[in-house]
Coordinates of C-alpha atoms and ligand atoms in Angstrom, one line a residue:
Chain A
M1 CA -10.0 -2.7 10.7
K2 CA -9.4 -2.3 14.3
I3 CA -6.0 -1.7 16.3
L4 CA -5.2 -2.9 19.9
V5 CA -2.1 -1.1 21.6
C6 CA -1.4 -3.0 24.7
L7 CA 0.2 -0.5 27.5
S8 CA 2.6 -0.8 30.2
H9 CA 2.9 1.4 32.9
V10 CA 6.5 2.1 34.0
P11 CA 8.5 4.4 35.9
D12 CA 10.0 7.2 33.9
T13 CA 13.1 6.1 32.3
T14 CA 15.5 8.4 34.5
T15 CA 14.1 6.9 37.8
R16 CA 17.0 5.9 40.2
V17 CA 15.1 3.0 41.5
K18 CA 14.7 2.2 45.0
F19 CA 13.3 -0.9 47.1
A20 CA 11.4 -1.2 50.3
D21 CA 10.5 -3.9 52.6
Q22 CA 14.0 -5.6 52.7
N23 CA 14.4 -4.9 49.0
T24 CA 11.2 -7.2 48.2
K25 CA 9.4 -4.4 46.4
L26 CA 9.9 -1.4 44.6
D27 CA 9.8 1.9 46.5
S28 CA 7.5 3.9 44.6
T29 CA 7.6 7.2 46.5
G30 CA 8.3 10.1 44.1
I31 CA 8.2 7.8 40.9
Q32 CA 6.6 9.7 37.9
W33 CA 4.5 7.2 35.8
V34 CA 4.8 6.9 32.0
I35 CA 3.4 5.0 29.2
N36 CA 6.2 2.3 28.6
P37 CA 8.4 4.0 25.8
W38 CA 7.8 1.1 22.9
D39 CA 3.9 1.1 23.6
E40 CA 4.0 4.9 23.1
L41 CA 5.8 4.4 19.8
S42 CA 3.4 1.8 19.0
L43 CA 0.3 4.1 19.8
T44 CA 1.7 6.6 17.7
R45 CA 2.2 4.4 14.6
A46 CA -1.5 3.2 15.3
L47 CA -2.7 6.6 15.1
E48 CA -0.5 7.5 12.1
L49 CA -2.2 4.5 10.2
K50 CA -5.5 5.8 11.3
D51 CA -5.0 9.2 9.9
D52 CA -4.4 7.9 6.6
P53 CA -7.6 7.0 5.1
S54 CA -6.2 4.6 2.7
C55 CA -5.1 2.3 5.5
G56 CA -8.8 1.7 6.5
I57 CA -8.7 1.6 10.2
D58 CA -11.6 2.6 12.0
K59 CA -10.6 2.5 15.7
V60 CA -7.5 2.3 17.9
T61 CA -8.2 0.9 21.4
V62 CA -6.0 0.6 24.1
A63 CA -5.8 -2.1 26.7
H64 CA -4.0 -2.1 30.1
V65 CA -3.7 -4.5 33.2
G66 CA -3.5 -2.3 36.3
L67 CA -5.2 -1.2 39.3
A68 CA -7.1 2.0 39.5
A69 CA -4.1 4.2 40.0
T70 CA -2.9 3.5 36.6
E71 CA -5.7 5.4 34.9
P72 CA -3.9 8.7 34.6
T73 CA -1.6 6.7 32.1
I74 CA -4.6 5.3 30.3
R75 CA -6.1 8.8 30.0
K76 CA -2.7 10.1 28.6
A77 CA -2.9 7.4 25.7
L78 CA -6.5 8.7 25.1
A79 CA -5.3 12.2 25.3
I80 CA -2.8 11.4 22.8
G81 CA -5.6 10.0 20.3
A82 CA -6.6 6.4 21.4
D83 CA -10.3 6.0 20.7
D84 CA -11.2 4.1 23.8
A85 CA -9.6 2.3 26.4
I86 CA -9.9 -1.3 28.6
R87 CA -8.4 -1.5 31.9
I88 CA -8.4 -5.0 33.4
N89 CA -8.9 -4.3 37.1
A90 CA -6.0 -6.2 38.8
A91 CA -2.2 -5.9 39.7
P92 CA -0.1 -7.4 36.8
A93 CA 1.6 -10.2 38.7
D94 CA 3.6 -11.4 36.1
A95 CA 3.9 -11.6 32.3
Y96 CA 1.7 -15.0 32.0
Y97 CA -1.0 -13.7 34.1
V98 CA -1.1 -10.1 32.1
A99 CA -0.9 -12.2 28.7
A100 CA -4.0 -14.3 30.2
Q101 CA -6.2 -11.3 30.9
L102 CA -5.4 -9.4 27.7
A103 CA -6.3 -12.8 25.7
T104 CA -9.7 -12.9 27.4
V105 CA -10.5 -9.4 26.7
I106 CA -9.5 -10.0 23.0
K107 CA -11.3 -13.4 22.5
N108 CA -14.7 -11.4 23.4
D109 CA -13.9 -8.5 21.0
P110 CA -11.1 -9.5 18.4
Y111 CA -8.8 -7.1 16.6
D112 CA -7.0 -7.2 13.4
I113 CA -3.6 -5.7 14.4
I114 CA -2.4 -6.0 18.0
L115 CA 0.7 -4.1 19.1
C116 CA 3.0 -4.8 22.0
G117 CA 6.5 -3.6 23.1
I118 CA 9.3 -5.7 22.7
E119 CA 9.6 -5.3 26.5
S120 CA 8.6 -3.4 29.4
S121 CA 11.2 -1.0 30.7
D122 CA 10.6 -2.0 34.3
Y123 CA 10.8 -5.8 34.6
N124 CA 12.4 -6.3 31.1
G125 CA 10.4 -9.5 30.3
S126 CA 9.8 -9.3 26.6
A127 CA 7.1 -11.7 27.3
V128 CA 3.4 -10.5 27.0
G129 CA 3.3 -10.3 23.2
G130 CA 4.4 -13.6 22.4
M131 CA 2.4 -15.2 25.2
L132 CA -0.7 -13.4 24.0
A133 CA -0.2 -14.7 20.7
E134 CA 0.1 -18.0 21.8
F135 CA -3.1 -17.9 24.1
L136 CA -5.0 -16.8 21.0
N137 CA -3.5 -19.0 18.7
L138 CA -2.5 -16.0 16.2
P139 CA 0.7 -15.2 14.5
S140 CA 3.2 -13.1 16.1
I141 CA 6.1 -11.4 14.5
S142 CA 8.8 -10.0 16.8
S143 CA 11.3 -7.3 16.6
V144 CA 9.2 -5.3 14.1
S145 CA 10.4 -1.7 13.3
S146 CA 7.7 -0.8 10.7
V147 CA 4.1 -1.6 10.0
A148 CA 2.4 -0.3 6.6
I149 CA -0.8 -1.2 5.2
Q150 CA -0.8 -1.3 1.3
N151 CA -3.8 -2.4 -0.4
G152 CA -5.5 -4.0 2.6
K153 CA -2.2 -5.9 3.2
V154 CA -0.4 -5.4 6.4
I155 CA 3.4 -5.4 5.8
V156 CA 5.9 -5.4 8.5
N157 CA 9.7 -5.1 8.7
R158 CA 11.3 -7.6 11.4
E159 CA 14.8 -7.1 12.4
I160 CA 16.8 -9.9 12.3
D161 CA 20.6 -10.1 13.8
G162 CA 22.2 -8.6 11.0
G163 CA 19.6 -7.3 8.5
K164 CA 16.0 -7.4 8.2
E165 CA 13.0 -9.1 6.5
V166 CA 9.9 -7.8 4.8
V167 CA 7.0 -10.0 6.0
V168 CA 3.4 -9.9 5.0
A169 CA 1.1 -10.5 7.9
P170 CA -2.0 -12.6 7.5
G171 CA -5.3 -11.6 9.0
P172 CA -5.3 -10.8 12.7
F173 CA -1.8 -10.8 14.2
I174 CA 0.5 -9.4 16.8
A175 CA 3.3 -7.3 15.9
I176 CA 6.0 -7.2 18.8
V177 CA 7.5 -3.7 18.0
Q178 CA 10.8 -2.2 18.7
K179 CA 13.0 1.1 17.7
G180 CA 11.9 2.5 14.1
I181 CA 8.3 1.7 14.7
A182 CA 7.6 5.5 14.7
R183 CA 10.0 8.5 14.7
E184 CA 9.0 10.4 18.2
P185 CA 6.1 9.9 20.2
R186 CA 2.9 11.6 19.7
I187 CA 2.3 14.2 22.3
A188 CA -1.1 14.9 23.6
A189 CA -2.4 18.5 22.6
M190 CA -4.5 20.5 24.8
R191 CA -7.7 19.4 22.9
G192 CA -6.8 15.8 23.3
I193 CA -6.3 16.3 26.9
M194 CA -9.9 17.8 27.1
M195 CA -11.3 14.8 24.8
A196 CA -9.7 12.3 26.9
R197 CA -12.0 12.9 30.0
T198 CA -15.1 11.8 28.0
K199 CA -13.5 9.0 26.1
P200 CA -14.7 5.7 27.0
L201 CA -12.6 3.8 29.5
K202 CA -14.0 0.4 30.2
V203 CA -13.2 -1.5 33.3
V204 CA -13.2 -5.2 33.0
E205 CA -12.8 -7.5 36.1
P206 CA -10.0 -10.1 35.8
I207 CA -10.3 -13.8 35.3
D208 CA -8.8 -16.2 37.8
C209 CA -5.3 -17.1 36.8
E210 CA -2.3 -18.4 38.7
P211 CA 1.0 -16.6 37.9
L212 CA 3.9 -18.9 37.0
T213 CA 6.4 -16.7 38.6
E214 CA 7.0 -14.6 41.9
W215 CA 9.1 -11.8 42.5
L216 CA 11.2 -12.6 45.5
S217 CA 13.9 -9.7 45.9
Y218 CA 16.0 -6.9 44.3
D219 CA 19.5 -5.8 44.4
L220 CA 21.5 -2.9 43.1
P221 CA 24.2 -3.3 40.7
K222 CA 27.6 -3.4 42.6
P223 CA 29.4 -0.3 42.2
R224 CA 32.1 -0.2 39.6
A225 CA 35.7 0.5 40.7
A226 CA 36.6 4.4 40.3
C227 CA 37.3 5.4 36.9
K228 CA 41.1 5.2 36.2
F229 CA 42.2 8.3 34.2
V230 CA 44.7 8.5 31.5
D231 CA 47.0 11.4 30.9
P232 CA 44.9 13.2 27.9
E233 CA 48.4 14.3 26.5
N234 CA 49.5 10.7 26.4
P235 CA 46.2 8.8 25.6
G236 CA 48.3 5.8 24.0
Q237 CA 48.7 4.6 27.5
L238 CA 45.2 3.5 27.5
I239 CA 46.1 0.9 24.9
G240 CA 48.9 -0.5 27.2
L241 CA 46.0 -0.5 30.2
L242 CA 43.6 -2.5 28.0
Q243 CA 46.4 -4.9 26.8
N244 CA 48.2 -5.5 30.0
E245 CA 45.9 -4.7 32.9
A246 CA 42.5 -5.5 31.5
K247 CA 43.7 -8.1 29.0
I248 CA 40.9 -7.4 26.9
I249 CA 42.7 -6.5 23.6
Chain B
M1 CA 14.0 -35.5 32.5
S2 CA 16.3 -33.3 30.4
V3 CA 17.4 -30.0 29.9
L4 CA 16.4 -28.9 26.4
I5 CA 18.7 -26.2 24.6
F6 CA 17.4 -24.5 21.6
I7 CA 20.3 -23.8 19.4
E8 CA 19.9 -21.1 16.6
N9 CA 20.9 -22.2 13.3
W10 CA 22.4 -19.4 11.2
D11 CA 22.5 -20.9 7.5
G12 CA 24.1 -24.1 8.7
K13 CA 26.4 -22.5 11.4
F14 CA 26.1 -21.7 15.2
K15 CA 27.3 -18.8 16.9
K16 CA 29.2 -17.9 20.1
I17 CA 25.8 -17.2 21.9
S18 CA 24.8 -20.7 21.3
F19 CA 28.0 -22.0 22.8
E20 CA 27.5 -19.8 25.9
L21 CA 24.0 -21.4 26.0
A22 CA 25.3 -24.9 25.7
S23 CA 27.8 -24.3 28.5
Y24 CA 24.8 -22.8 30.7
G25 CA 22.7 -25.8 29.5
S26 CA 25.2 -28.3 30.6
K27 CA 25.6 -26.9 34.1
V28 CA 22.0 -26.4 34.6
A29 CA 21.7 -30.3 33.5
E30 CA 24.3 -31.1 36.0
M31 CA 22.7 -29.4 38.8
L32 CA 19.4 -31.1 38.0
R33 CA 21.4 -34.6 37.7
T34 CA 20.0 -35.0 34.1
D35 CA 21.4 -34.6 30.6
P36 CA 21.4 -31.8 28.3
V37 CA 19.8 -32.1 24.8
A38 CA 20.0 -29.6 22.3
L39 CA 17.7 -29.0 19.5
T40 CA 18.3 -27.3 16.2
I41 CA 15.9 -26.8 12.9
G42 CA 17.0 -26.9 9.8
N43 CA 20.3 -27.8 7.8
V44 CA 23.3 -28.2 9.9
A45 CA 26.8 -27.7 8.0
P46 CA 29.1 -30.6 8.3
G47 CA 31.3 -30.4 11.5
E48 CA 29.0 -27.8 13.2
V49 CA 27.6 -30.4 15.7
D50 CA 31.2 -30.9 17.3
R51 CA 31.3 -27.4 18.2
I52 CA 28.5 -28.0 20.3
G53 CA 29.9 -31.0 21.7
K54 CA 32.8 -28.9 22.9
Y55 CA 30.5 -27.5 25.3
G56 CA 29.3 -30.6 27.1
I57 CA 26.6 -31.5 25.1
G58 CA 26.3 -35.3 23.8
R59 CA 23.0 -35.2 21.9
V60 CA 21.7 -33.2 19.1
I61 CA 18.2 -33.4 17.8
N62 CA 17.9 -32.0 14.2
I63 CA 14.5 -31.3 12.6
Q64 CA 14.5 -30.6 8.8
N65 CA 11.9 -30.4 6.2
N66 CA 11.0 -28.2 3.2
A67 CA 8.0 -27.1 5.0
I68 CA 10.2 -25.0 7.3
H69 CA 11.0 -22.3 4.7
S70 CA 11.3 -19.6 7.0
F71 CA 11.4 -18.5 10.7
D72 CA 7.6 -18.3 11.8
S73 CA 7.4 -18.4 15.6
Q74 CA 4.0 -20.5 15.3
L75 CA 5.8 -23.1 13.6
Y76 CA 8.9 -23.2 15.6
S77 CA 7.4 -22.9 19.1
F78 CA 5.1 -26.0 17.7
L79 CA 8.4 -27.9 17.1
I80 CA 10.2 -27.1 20.4
D81 CA 7.1 -28.1 22.2
H82 CA 6.8 -31.3 20.3
V83 CA 10.5 -32.2 21.4
A84 CA 10.4 -30.6 25.0
R85 CA 7.4 -33.0 25.7
K86 CA 9.0 -36.0 23.7
E87 CA 12.2 -35.4 25.7
K88 CA 10.3 -34.7 29.0
A89 CA 12.4 -31.2 29.4
T90 CA 12.1 -29.9 32.6
V91 CA 14.1 -26.5 31.7
V92 CA 13.7 -25.1 28.2
L93 CA 16.5 -22.8 27.2
F94 CA 16.9 -20.1 24.5
S95 CA 19.4 -17.2 24.0
N96 CA 17.9 -13.8 25.0
N97 CA 18.3 -12.4 21.3
N98 CA 15.7 -11.3 18.7
T99 CA 15.1 -15.2 18.1
G100 CA 15.0 -16.3 21.7
K101 CA 12.7 -13.4 22.6
S102 CA 10.2 -14.2 19.8
L103 CA 10.2 -18.0 20.6
A104 CA 10.6 -18.4 24.5
P105 CA 7.0 -16.7 25.3
R106 CA 5.3 -18.9 23.0
V107 CA 6.9 -22.1 24.3
S108 CA 6.2 -21.0 27.9
V109 CA 2.6 -20.7 27.2
R110 CA 2.3 -24.0 25.5
L111 CA 4.2 -25.8 28.2
H112 CA 2.6 -23.8 31.1
A113 CA 6.1 -23.0 32.1
G114 CA 6.7 -20.0 34.0
L115 CA 9.7 -17.8 32.0
G116 CA 12.5 -16.4 33.3
A117 CA 13.8 -13.8 30.7
G118 CA 17.5 -12.7 30.5
V119 CA 18.8 -14.6 33.5
N120 CA 22.5 -13.7 33.8
Q121 CA 23.7 -16.7 36.0
L122 CA 23.0 -20.2 37.2
P123 CA 19.8 -20.6 39.1
S124 CA 20.5 -19.8 42.7
G125 CA 18.3 -22.6 44.0
L126 CA 16.5 -25.8 42.6
E127 CA 13.6 -26.1 45.0
P128 CA 12.1 -23.7 44.8
F129 CA 13.8 -22.8 41.5
I130 CA 15.3 -19.3 41.6
V131 CA 16.9 -17.3 38.8
H132 CA 18.6 -13.9 38.7
K133 CA 17.9 -11.4 36.3
K134 CA 18.5 -7.5 35.1
V135 CA 15.3 -5.3 35.7
F136 CA 14.7 -1.9 35.2
S137 CA 17.0 -1.8 32.1
G138 CA 20.2 -2.6 34.2
N139 CA 19.4 -0.4 37.0
A140 CA 18.7 -3.2 39.3
F141 CA 18.7 -7.2 39.5
A142 CA 15.5 -9.5 40.5
Q143 CA 15.8 -12.7 42.2
V144 CA 12.5 -14.6 40.5
M145 CA 10.8 -18.0 41.4
I146 CA 9.6 -20.0 38.6
K147 CA 6.7 -22.0 40.3
S148 CA 5.7 -24.3 37.5
P149 CA 7.2 -27.8 37.2
V150 CA 8.5 -26.9 33.7
K151 CA 10.9 -23.6 33.4
V152 CA 11.9 -21.6 30.3
L153 CA 14.7 -19.4 30.6
T154 CA 16.4 -17.1 28.1
L155 CA 20.4 -16.5 28.8
A156 CA 21.4 -12.9 28.6
Q157 CA 24.2 -12.6 26.1
N158 CA 27.9 -12.7 27.4
S159 CA 26.5 -13.1 30.7
F160 CA 28.0 -16.8 30.9
D161 CA 31.6 -17.8 30.1
L162 CA 32.2 -20.8 27.8
I163 CA 33.1 -24.0 29.7
E164 CA 34.7 -26.6 27.5
N165 CA 33.9 -30.1 28.5
P166 CA 34.2 -32.2 25.2
K167 CA 31.6 -34.9 24.6
E168 CA 31.2 -37.4 21.7
V169 CA 28.1 -35.9 19.8
V170 CA 25.3 -37.9 18.3
M171 CA 22.9 -36.2 16.2
E172 CA 19.3 -37.8 15.6
S173 CA 17.1 -36.5 13.0
L174 CA 13.5 -36.3 13.9
P175 CA 10.7 -36.4 11.4
M176 CA 8.8 -33.2 11.2
P177 CA 5.4 -33.7 13.1
A178 CA 2.3 -32.5 11.2
F179 CA 1.9 -28.7 11.5
E180 CA -1.9 -28.9 10.4
Q181 CA -2.3 -24.9 10.6
G182 CA 0.5 -24.1 8.3
I183 CA 2.7 -21.1 8.2
K184 CA 0.7 -18.2 8.2
T185 CA 3.3 -15.4 7.6
E186 CA 4.9 -14.8 4.3
V187 CA 8.6 -13.5 3.9
L188 CA 8.9 -11.4 0.8
E189 CA 12.6 -10.2 1.4
T190 CA 15.6 -10.8 3.5
Q191 CA 18.2 -8.3 3.5
K192 CA 21.4 -9.4 5.3
Q193 CA 24.3 -7.1 6.2
T194 CA 27.6 -8.9 4.9
G195 CA 31.5 -8.5 5.7
K196 CA 30.7 -6.3 8.9
I197 CA 31.1 -7.3 12.5
L198 CA 27.6 -7.5 13.8
L199 CA 27.2 -5.3 16.8
T200 CA 25.4 -7.6 18.9
D201 CA 28.1 -10.5 18.2
A202 CA 31.0 -7.8 18.6
E203 CA 33.4 -8.4 21.6
I204 CA 34.8 -4.7 21.0
V205 CA 32.5 -1.8 20.3
I206 CA 33.3 1.7 19.7
S207 CA 30.6 4.0 20.1
G208 CA 30.2 8.0 19.1
G209 CA 27.9 10.4 20.6
R210 CA 27.0 13.8 20.2
G211 CA 30.4 15.0 21.3
M212 CA 31.6 13.7 17.9
K213 CA 30.0 17.0 16.5
S214 CA 29.4 15.8 13.0
S215 CA 29.3 12.8 10.9
A216 CA 32.4 14.1 8.9
N217 CA 34.2 13.1 12.0
W218 CA 33.7 9.5 12.2
G219 CA 37.1 8.7 10.3
P220 CA 39.3 7.9 13.2
L221 CA 36.6 6.1 14.9
V222 CA 35.9 3.5 12.3
E223 CA 39.7 3.2 11.9
L224 CA 40.2 2.6 15.5
A225 CA 37.3 0.0 15.1
D226 CA 38.7 -1.7 12.0
L227 CA 42.2 -1.9 13.7
L228 CA 40.7 -3.6 16.9
G229 CA 38.2 -5.8 15.1
A230 CA 35.5 -3.8 16.8
A231 CA 32.0 -3.0 15.7
T232 CA 31.1 0.7 15.6
A233 CA 27.8 2.2 17.5
C234 CA 26.2 5.3 18.7
S235 CA 24.1 7.2 21.0
R236 CA 20.2 7.8 19.8
P237 CA 20.7 11.7 19.0
V238 CA 23.6 10.6 16.6
S239 CA 21.2 8.2 14.6
D240 CA 18.4 10.4 15.0
E241 CA 20.3 13.2 13.0
G242 CA 21.4 10.7 10.5
W243 CA 25.0 10.9 11.1
R244 CA 25.3 7.2 11.4
P245 CA 22.7 4.4 10.5
H246 CA 20.0 3.3 12.9
E247 CA 21.4 -0.2 13.3
E248 CA 24.1 1.4 15.5
H249 CA 21.8 3.1 17.8
T250 CA 22.5 1.7 21.3
G251 CA 20.7 2.1 24.5
Q252 CA 17.3 1.5 26.2
T253 CA 15.4 1.9 22.9
G254 CA 18.4 0.8 20.5
K255 CA 20.4 -2.2 20.8
I256 CA 21.3 -3.7 24.3
I257 CA 24.5 -5.2 24.0
A258 CA 27.3 -6.7 26.2
P259 CA 30.7 -6.8 24.7
N260 CA 33.9 -7.3 26.6
L261 CA 35.2 -3.6 25.9
Y262 CA 32.8 -0.7 25.3
I263 CA 34.6 2.7 24.1
A264 CA 32.2 5.8 24.6
V265 CA 33.2 8.7 22.8
G266 CA 31.6 12.0 23.4
I267 CA 28.5 10.4 25.1
S268 CA 27.5 11.8 28.2
G269 CA 25.9 8.8 29.7
A270 CA 22.3 9.3 30.1
T271 CA 20.6 6.4 32.0
Q272 CA 18.7 5.5 28.7
H273 CA 22.1 5.4 26.8
L274 CA 23.8 3.5 29.8
A275 CA 20.8 1.1 30.0
G276 CA 22.0 -0.7 26.5
V277 CA 25.7 -0.9 27.5
S278 CA 26.0 -1.3 31.3
S279 CA 26.4 -5.0 31.0
S280 CA 29.8 -4.6 29.2
K281 CA 32.7 -6.1 30.8
Y282 CA 34.8 -2.9 30.4
I283 CA 33.5 0.6 29.7
V284 CA 36.2 3.4 28.4
A285 CA 35.2 6.8 28.2
I286 CA 36.4 9.9 26.3
N287 CA 34.8 13.1 27.1
T288 CA 35.8 16.9 27.4
D289 CA 33.6 17.2 30.5
K290 CA 35.1 15.7 33.5
D291 CA 31.6 15.6 35.4
A292 CA 30.0 13.7 32.8
P293 CA 27.9 10.5 34.3
I294 CA 29.6 8.1 31.7
F295 CA 32.9 8.4 33.8
S296 CA 30.9 6.7 36.8
A297 CA 30.1 3.8 34.7
A298 CA 33.6 3.5 33.3
Q299 CA 36.9 1.9 34.4
Y300 CA 39.1 4.1 32.4
G301 CA 38.7 7.5 31.2
I302 CA 40.1 10.3 29.0
I303 CA 39.2 13.8 30.0
G304 CA 39.7 15.4 26.6
D305 CA 38.8 16.5 22.9
A306 CA 37.9 13.4 21.0
G307 CA 39.0 15.1 17.7
K308 CA 42.4 15.0 19.3
I309 CA 42.4 11.8 21.2
L310 CA 41.1 9.4 18.6
P311 CA 43.8 10.0 15.8
K312 CA 46.6 9.5 18.7
L313 CA 44.6 6.1 19.7
V314 CA 44.6 5.1 16.1
E315 CA 48.6 5.6 15.9
E316 CA 49.1 3.6 19.1
V317 CA 47.2 0.8 18.1
R318 CA 49.1 0.5 14.6
Q319 CA 52.4 0.8 16.3
V320 CA 51.4 -1.9 19.0
K321 CA 49.9 -4.5 16.1
G322 CA 52.6 -3.3 13.7
K323 CA 50.3 -2.4 11.1
Ligands
FAD401 C1 12.4 7.4 26.4 C2 13.9 7.7 26.3 C3 14.4 6.5 25.5 C4 15.7 7.0 25.2 N1 16.8 6.0 24.7 C5 17.8 6.1 24.4 C6 18.8 5.0 23.8 O1 18.3 3.8 23.5 N2 20.1 5.4 23.4 C7 20.7 6.6 23.8 O2 21.9 6.8 23.7 N3 19.8 7.7 24.3 C8 18.5 7.3 24.6 N4 17.8 8.4 25.0 C9 18.5 9.9 25.0 C10 19.1 10.2 26.3 O3 18.2 10.6 27.4 C11 20.2 11.1 25.8 O4 19.7 12.4 25.5 C12 21.3 10.7 25.0 O5 21.8 9.4 25.3 C13 22.6 11.6 24.7 O6 23.2 11.3 23.6 P1 24.7 12.0 23.8 O7 25.4 11.4 24.9 O8 25.6 11.4 22.3 O9 24.4 13.4 23.8 P2 25.0 14.5 24.9 O10 24.3 14.4 25.9 O11 24.6 15.9 24.1 O12 26.4 14.3 25.0 C14 27.2 14.4 24.4 C15 28.8 14.5 25.3 O13 29.8 14.8 24.5 C16 30.7 15.5 25.1 N5 31.8 16.3 24.3 C17 31.2 17.4 23.7 N6 32.2 17.6 22.9 C18 33.1 16.6 23.1 C19 34.3 16.6 22.4 N7 35.2 17.3 21.2 N8 35.2 15.5 22.6 C20 34.8 14.6 23.6 N9 33.5 14.6 24.4 C21 32.7 16.0 23.7 C22 29.8 16.4 26.2 O14 30.9 16.7 27.1 C23 28.6 15.5 26.5 O15 29.2 14.5 27.6 C24 16.4 8.2 25.2 C25 15.5 9.0 26.1 C26 14.3 9.1 26.5 C27 13.5 10.1 26.8

């Protein structure tokens, strides 16, 4: 079986974002770019499955839609342990565009399990996985918190509000993953970093596709009013404030 | 033309999140000078549709059939697509929860419709169609233009107030269109938490961090939650340590919530934690460190030891509530 992990390349999650050109685009000065946290966990889980011979995983590939500047992020995934990588050489205009590009690559070279993150920590779209599934007419299971393979059957846990479901995924499918899929992201070892330089990274040119959305401008959250402090010797006052001032309890 | 609102069905019942969506959908329909129509799939308990009517919806379409025995995203998006075309919907709305996130992207491809995910207010323009949403996990917002003739939106939870506008509701059952490919996923088992207030539904949430020191200290926090009818939550290290169950983990990589009141106890307020709670209407912080970043996100704060403060809060709430 072959696994594909779709990667998004995002600012480090502690970044204080700023915008340039009259707030119409992200100011990327000083930003540290990382693999989207969910994708890093998906990759970790894919490699854990591959490490277990009983799962029968032959190959773990990563795919990313991005310009050449994103290659260090892809190399990082190879260093962590992916076997090979595909970069579709285009700026990711919107989720629809990204999913259309990934779908074309996958149609030409299908995978048994495709893992996408529940969202990308930059534009918070929660969209690529589901759109990709629809483009490929494949089943998709969302909010997946575990993927296991037992006797050749792929079994996933899906979070539902207030509980979970155990689902058997048939044939090729897309798992849209969230917390729980792996405990800690796997870290690249020195040997992995050396090997990553020579692992195959295929660059594919994009197909024509019209994005359906356009990002016009950004704004920062309004600063919250200064915090009102309650005397720690008399914390009961807080309850009065919540009742009479905020009127929320 | 119409605005199609997907109303999630919880064993025959509807939840507040759907009433928010109904309120939002009737306003969007009003802006577009068209009618809102709701779609719900599966058996609906008697009286439930009237609860939707309260928020400005006069027509509810219902599809039920034995073939719909589990939540399969391919089948559901096929049905929503079918109804959207039949109703000539120009806007299709979902809640931005697990279900909405799994269906909206699929429906958007089927209808060749641009997706606005997690919108938090009414469109700021119709021609062009512009929506506002959170980006960078709440560190910023964006105005997004949707260029396609049909639009799919998911509405962020607790971002739109309920607007009462009672309507006489007509429920129409629609026969199930033939779904030739059939359901491919198979649900082996469903486990549902019962009796407890769900974190994602709760109006008040009390959350503990590493400053709680050990799992043994959660007693007063849980007691306070019970007294206030609140759900309990925690920071990531707390669930990683196994002090609290994983379902309580809140933040960027855990649950993203937007209660009216979030009380953070012994939580430093790391950006990744705030990413999951910053849409709360009010944040209260209890922390020994006056410089903890959580205080910059909070409206009310107490600088002090959680171990001493929580029991006093419990006592105060008991008195106020006369318990
Ligand atoms: C990719 C990524 C994703 C992440 N996702 C999440 C996420 O989803 N959710 C999340 O929570 N974290 C997440 N984190 C971790 C996050 O960066 C912080 O490490 C974490 O939120 C800290 O948890 P905490 O506030 O409980 O602990 P700490 O940062 O250790 O803070 C404990 C606080 O308790 C206070 N304290 C100590 N003693 C007392 C006392 N007796 N009474 C009152 N206060 C006291 C201290 O002053 C301190 O402010 C993520 C990190 C990364 C890198």
